[in-house]
Amino acid sequence: MQALDCAIIGAGPAGMTAAIELSKGGAKVAVLDRGTRAGGQIYRAAAASPLPNTSALGPDYQAGAELIAAFERTDLTHFASSDAWHLGDDGRVLFSHLGETHELHCREMLLCPGAMERPMPIPGWTLPGVMTAGAAQVMLKSDATVAEGAVFAGSGPLLYLIVAQYLRLGVPVTALVDTTPRQNYLNAAPLLPRALRQAGQLKKGIALLREIRSAGIPQYRFAENLEVLGQNKAKGLRFTSGGQIREIAAETIFLHHGVQPNLNMTRAMDLAHRWNPQQLCWQVETDAFGQTSIQHISAAGDGAGIIGADGARIAGRLAALNILHRLGRLSEADRNRQATPGIAKLAAMAPFRAFIDRLYHPANALRLPQNPDTLVCRCEEQTLADLREGFNQGARDPNALKSLTRCGMGPCQGRQCGHMVTGLLSQWRAEPTEAVGYYRLRSPQRLLTLDELSRFQAVPAPTHAEAAE
Amino acid sequence: MKGDVLVIGGGIQGCATAYHLARQGASVILLEKDYAGRHASGVNAGGVRLLGRDMAEVPLSKASMEMWQTLDEELGHETGFRRQSVINIAADLTDMTTLRAREERMQAAGFTHERILSRAELLDRLPHVNPDCAGGAISEQDGYAIPYKSTSAFRLAAERHRAKVVEGEELLSLRRVGPAWLAQGHKNRYEAETVVNCAGAWADHIALMIGDNVPLSHAAPMLMITARMPHFAAPVVGAVSRQLSFKQFKNGTVLIGGGAKGFADRANNRTRLDYAKLASAARTTVEFFPIMRRASINRMWAGLEAYMPDNLPVIGPAANADRAFHAFGFSAHGFQMGPIVGQVMADLVLGGQSRFNLTPFRINRYDRKIL
């Protein structure tokens, strides 16, 4: 039995930073993470890259290696290759490690589940050969593999980053099809002056775009009506741009139009969520320190609302300071004093984030499926037409629709289709997203073999004295 | 809003009652505090089982089973019903003795739908069962249906006959004033000559408004379902004396029940799971079906279900009020009875009587014991 001050779920930038701060403050901490090494998605394999030289991935990625090193030097328990499958509001954590379920109890819990890419349900998005830009990054970071001659389509910083990384590595790119709507530039323009206060970030972005342009690969702007060509696998991309219908042949198509919080953990814990209209996603409600609607459960990083890796580090530290205070290891005054610079920094980053959010605000036509035959639920193969039929039969709630059509019942537990279903029901009901709600989720948060569950023996919760040890 | 009959509760009993009433021309208003099929009727294990029923329930359950065979055509919507048979496994010779004793009683009562399986017959029907099992009992016409779809099918059929289903409407008060029942909901007021209480885990509240006390309790039976796996079991599987229960659906997923209960938080419309008990259900499943060791659990959940002390439902007229009827407390085996209960309630409401003996199900059967 492990009696802990704090369990942190996820070893990305927020989780690692929080763990270091908590440990520094004298708290007994455990960090659970799915990866074999810490780093999360953004710093995946940053500490042990298979690439001979990581400079092509950029300085932000290289900075991750330093954070990982600091994390690995810290006195804490790191459960690597560990997948939490149940998180209880009683501080109980059940997790799988090498096919066995382990249990721990903590007084405070910090959730750092990170982000996932927003699905882009254009016709053909589920064909073999269509992947996300994030998948391109995973391939590159974990295995140093690339797809030559790919088409990149969508919008947003992560898309441009991976294109630039490919070009730096000399990987041929067939085209960049940019879907950022013309209107977004107009909408974002008024936010530019305030965003300029973070000139460094803006410069970085402009340099990235310039780098891609100067590489001379075909670029198409204001693309609409995207459709992946091919019957059994991707053969190309069709779209309209500049008033023309275009077709580009490619066997690999990487799609991306932004990220959203990975909701399954916070939703399965039944924490209060709110709809973020700027980022068009649900996010767990927290206070400035990441404390959720259940007081001993906090959330930080992109999993609590998209703020990027730098923001996640700050948010992780703020959550840690508050947890130290809650554990009686830091006075309220000290917490506030130490938190002031971080809170100010986050506030300073907000205008740039707002600008980026508005500039790369996903188009509804790309965020929600338009074609009746397009799959919404990949796991259970439910199309837009199937869902509409379920709605017509009276299933107006996401859970009723799930019960009727099986949409969201598969192994991903609605991770992919959840936001789409909320969006579609909101359209069909002509009601705001908040009125529609989201799936009721439950443990297990990952597939669990019956064999593993059958060997699980519950360990009684520690007494208070044990927990305080 | 005015109607002939006010049905409280949008589970399968309420929706089936609304359907049978509306089909015969009554104007029906059904109130559901969440959405139809939100609780036990939408999230149960979907067993459509006549096998092993309490003797008092057998006549109703048999009539219901006949209705299930053609229910999709009758309602004009899919219930997902599949006739796959249900087998109760006898783990050992003691279980076989239990089965034989039951067979005698059943035959004495004139029921022949259950048949004992030898060990060889069991292995033939369930090739992956642990070969140490002694035998079992089978009911051929049994099977499973998809709970939410079935409830929804009744609701849609009721609406086709102009029943009004009001979702998201919680009943706040119910009073008998002169010849009418006056109901106040969050959204609206309702008036009807007759009221039918099909409120499941919340039915004791409604019974109280009607004037009947009832020793109803509630619990949260837990279920888990696997990711798709190759087909290995056509019949629905139960056991005579063990907490074993599963069925493999057409799509390959396997639903595991067994009756283990989680924590029911009725006031908050929620349930919590008890993982130690689910682990025990997993052990039993793997012990009886070693092939299930490799299965991956995809989801676990629980529903809020109403229980009577004798595990028999309440079906019949109110004890202390006119023009009020009850159908609730099915104690985790009411789904199969939905079709016939709807008809029984319609018969009671419209004709004042039923062809079935409802004495075992009267609401005041505990009054004497309480006094």
XYZ file of C-alpha atoms in Angstrom, chain A residues 182-435:
254
model
C -10.109 34.119 -45.233
C -12.595 35.457 -42.700
C -10.376 34.272 -39.830
C -7.674 36.761 -40.782
C -10.210 39.571 -40.600
C -11.616 38.274 -37.323
C -8.186 37.908 -35.761
C -6.809 41.266 -36.936
C -8.276 43.311 -34.059
C -6.526 40.980 -31.594
C -3.145 41.466 -33.232
C -2.022 44.624 -31.388
C -2.368 42.976 -27.976
C -0.804 39.765 -29.281
C 2.210 41.795 -30.386
C 3.185 42.138 -26.732
C 4.391 38.593 -27.112
C 6.412 39.495 -30.143
C 8.729 36.528 -29.694
C 5.956 34.000 -30.210
C 4.608 35.861 -33.199
C 8.056 36.076 -34.766
C 8.537 32.367 -34.271
C 5.287 31.668 -36.088
C 6.052 34.012 -38.954
C 9.530 32.532 -39.344
C 7.956 29.066 -39.547
C 5.563 30.118 -42.300
C 8.331 31.890 -44.174
C 10.536 28.822 -43.903
C 7.808 26.716 -45.524
C 7.179 29.275 -48.245
C 10.838 29.598 -49.153
C 11.123 25.821 -49.479
C 9.045 26.168 -52.599
C 6.549 23.360 -51.999
C 3.091 23.875 -53.524
C 0.849 25.733 -51.111
C -2.862 26.302 -51.461
C -4.714 28.747 -49.284
C -8.337 29.145 -48.225
C -9.011 25.559 -49.234
C -12.566 24.277 -48.889
C -14.644 21.210 -49.739
C -11.869 18.807 -48.850
C -12.319 15.182 -49.768
C -9.899 12.295 -49.612
C -9.880 10.363 -52.864
C -9.661 6.596 -53.019
C -11.833 3.580 -52.383
C -9.871 1.305 -50.068
C -6.973 3.608 -49.352
C -6.067 7.221 -49.822
C -5.032 8.130 -53.344
C -5.169 11.871 -53.128
C -6.947 14.958 -51.916
C -9.587 16.979 -53.747
C -10.430 20.497 -52.651
C -11.326 23.900 -53.968
C -8.927 26.790 -53.705
C -8.855 30.044 -55.595
C -12.164 29.186 -57.226
C -10.782 26.023 -58.759
C -11.304 22.363 -58.009
C -7.941 20.735 -57.526
C -6.806 17.172 -57.104
C -3.441 16.183 -55.733
C -2.299 12.578 -55.808
C -0.731 11.285 -52.591
C -0.716 8.056 -50.631
C -0.349 9.769 -47.288
C -2.482 12.656 -46.145
C -1.901 14.293 -42.796
C -4.859 16.249 -41.451
C -4.814 18.722 -38.617
C -6.891 21.653 -37.437
C -6.030 22.212 -33.845
C -6.093 20.352 -30.574
C -8.599 19.954 -27.790
C -8.358 18.676 -24.215
C -8.331 14.927 -23.780
C -11.585 14.726 -21.870
C -11.973 11.124 -20.885
C -10.237 11.369 -17.532
C -11.911 14.542 -16.321
C -15.298 13.458 -17.669
C -15.095 9.984 -16.145
C -14.484 11.657 -12.786
C -17.670 13.638 -13.272
C -15.911 16.967 -12.755
C -17.744 20.119 -13.819
C -16.956 21.138 -17.404
C -17.706 24.207 -19.444
C -17.865 24.832 -23.155
C -15.078 27.003 -24.492
C -16.608 28.876 -27.440
C -13.257 30.311 -28.521
C -11.570 26.917 -28.827
C -14.788 25.034 -29.622
C -14.217 22.343 -27.031
C -15.224 21.233 -23.580
C -12.813 21.865 -20.770
C -12.803 21.034 -17.087
C -13.665 23.967 -14.868
C -10.837 25.074 -12.612
C -9.814 28.062 -10.573
C -6.579 29.952 -11.173
C -4.660 27.145 -9.429
C -6.227 24.336 -11.394
C -8.532 23.209 -8.603
C -11.622 21.502 -10.050
C -15.186 21.196 -8.795
C -13.938 18.485 -6.421
C -11.568 20.297 -4.099
C -8.812 17.704 -3.779
C -8.652 17.116 -7.517
C -6.749 19.532 -9.719
C -6.042 19.633 -13.420
C -3.285 21.383 -15.332
C -1.926 21.730 -18.827
C -3.684 21.293 -22.136
C -5.976 18.690 -20.579
C -7.606 21.519 -18.641
C -7.876 23.884 -21.612
C -5.431 24.437 -24.446
C -2.557 26.711 -23.382
C 0.475 25.112 -25.052
C 3.576 23.562 -23.539
C 4.964 26.763 -22.037
C 1.622 27.572 -20.457
C 1.326 23.996 -19.231
C 4.598 24.268 -17.340
C 3.379 27.355 -15.541
C -0.040 25.849 -14.843
C 1.635 22.721 -13.471
C 3.693 24.784 -11.089
C 0.678 26.816 -9.927
C -1.291 23.641 -9.257
C 1.651 22.274 -7.281
C 1.890 25.395 -5.130
C -1.798 25.193 -4.321
C -1.548 21.495 -3.519
C 1.385 22.186 -1.190
C -0.790 24.759 0.522
C -3.666 22.293 0.799
C -1.285 19.731 2.267
C -0.279 22.256 4.916
C 3.227 22.614 3.569
C 2.888 26.179 2.315
C 1.006 29.078 3.837
C -1.608 30.822 1.774
C 0.500 33.962 1.709
C 3.553 32.037 0.490
C 1.504 30.251 -2.114
C 0.178 33.544 -3.445
C 3.579 35.209 -3.363
C 5.258 32.359 -5.221
C 2.390 32.112 -7.658
C 2.284 35.778 -8.607
C 4.905 35.683 -11.385
C 3.334 32.575 -12.943
C -0.176 34.004 -12.874
C 1.146 37.203 -14.442
C 2.993 35.229 -17.112
C -0.125 33.238 -18.000
C -2.105 36.457 -18.204
C 0.542 37.904 -20.490
C 0.331 34.861 -22.740
C -3.460 35.054 -23.023
C -3.706 37.730 -25.746
C -1.438 35.788 -28.068
C -3.418 32.615 -27.400
C -6.642 34.496 -28.135
C -5.181 35.710 -31.413
C -4.062 32.218 -32.421
C -7.418 30.748 -31.377
C -9.288 33.216 -33.518
C -6.945 32.945 -36.475
C -7.096 29.161 -36.512
C -10.694 28.848 -35.380
C -11.783 25.623 -37.088
C -14.373 25.936 -39.804
C -17.653 24.216 -38.949
C -17.607 22.466 -42.311
C -14.369 20.746 -41.257
C -15.188 20.240 -37.597
C -18.561 18.607 -38.185
C -19.219 16.002 -40.876
C -21.209 17.338 -43.838
C -21.650 14.265 -45.990
C -24.309 11.721 -44.902
C -21.936 8.829 -45.633
C -19.029 10.193 -43.602
C -18.162 8.156 -40.533
C -18.528 9.938 -37.221
C -17.796 6.999 -34.921
C -14.868 5.032 -36.266
C -15.039 2.328 -33.609
C -18.660 1.400 -34.300
C -18.750 2.646 -37.890
C -21.639 5.038 -37.499
C -22.166 7.609 -40.222
C -23.690 11.047 -40.087
C -26.854 9.584 -41.654
C -27.031 6.891 -38.928
C -26.861 9.541 -36.221
C -29.449 11.722 -37.906
C -31.753 8.714 -38.070
C -31.223 8.104 -34.344
C -31.975 11.743 -33.634
C -35.145 11.517 -35.706
C -36.150 8.561 -33.556
C -36.087 10.724 -30.468
C -32.518 10.371 -29.189
C -31.776 13.996 -28.383
C -29.192 13.451 -25.659
C -25.639 12.254 -26.463
C -26.162 9.247 -24.195
C -29.515 8.356 -25.708
C -27.975 8.616 -29.163
C -25.134 6.395 -27.983
C -27.580 3.812 -26.628
C -29.544 3.808 -29.860
C -26.762 3.900 -32.459
C -23.707 2.636 -30.524
C -21.902 5.835 -31.540
C -19.275 6.340 -28.827
C -19.537 2.838 -27.396
C -16.311 1.509 -28.877
C -12.828 1.242 -27.404
C -12.044 4.956 -27.758
C -14.987 5.739 -25.456
C -16.084 8.660 -27.552
C -12.692 10.358 -27.553
C -12.975 10.838 -31.319
C -16.685 11.412 -31.815
C -17.639 13.173 -28.549
C -17.187 16.750 -29.698
C -18.746 15.996 -33.078
C -21.830 14.476 -31.464
C -22.218 17.430 -29.136
C -21.870 19.784 -32.114
C -24.316 17.893 -34.304
C -26.964 17.609 -31.583
C -26.548 21.282 -30.822
C -27.225 22.064 -34.503
C -30.157 19.697 -34.813
C -31.757 20.791 -31.570
C -30.953 24.434 -32.289
C -29.790 24.723 -28.706
C -26.469 25.786 -27.195
C -23.784 23.175 -26.645
C -24.112 23.464 -22.865
C -27.728 22.311 -23.089
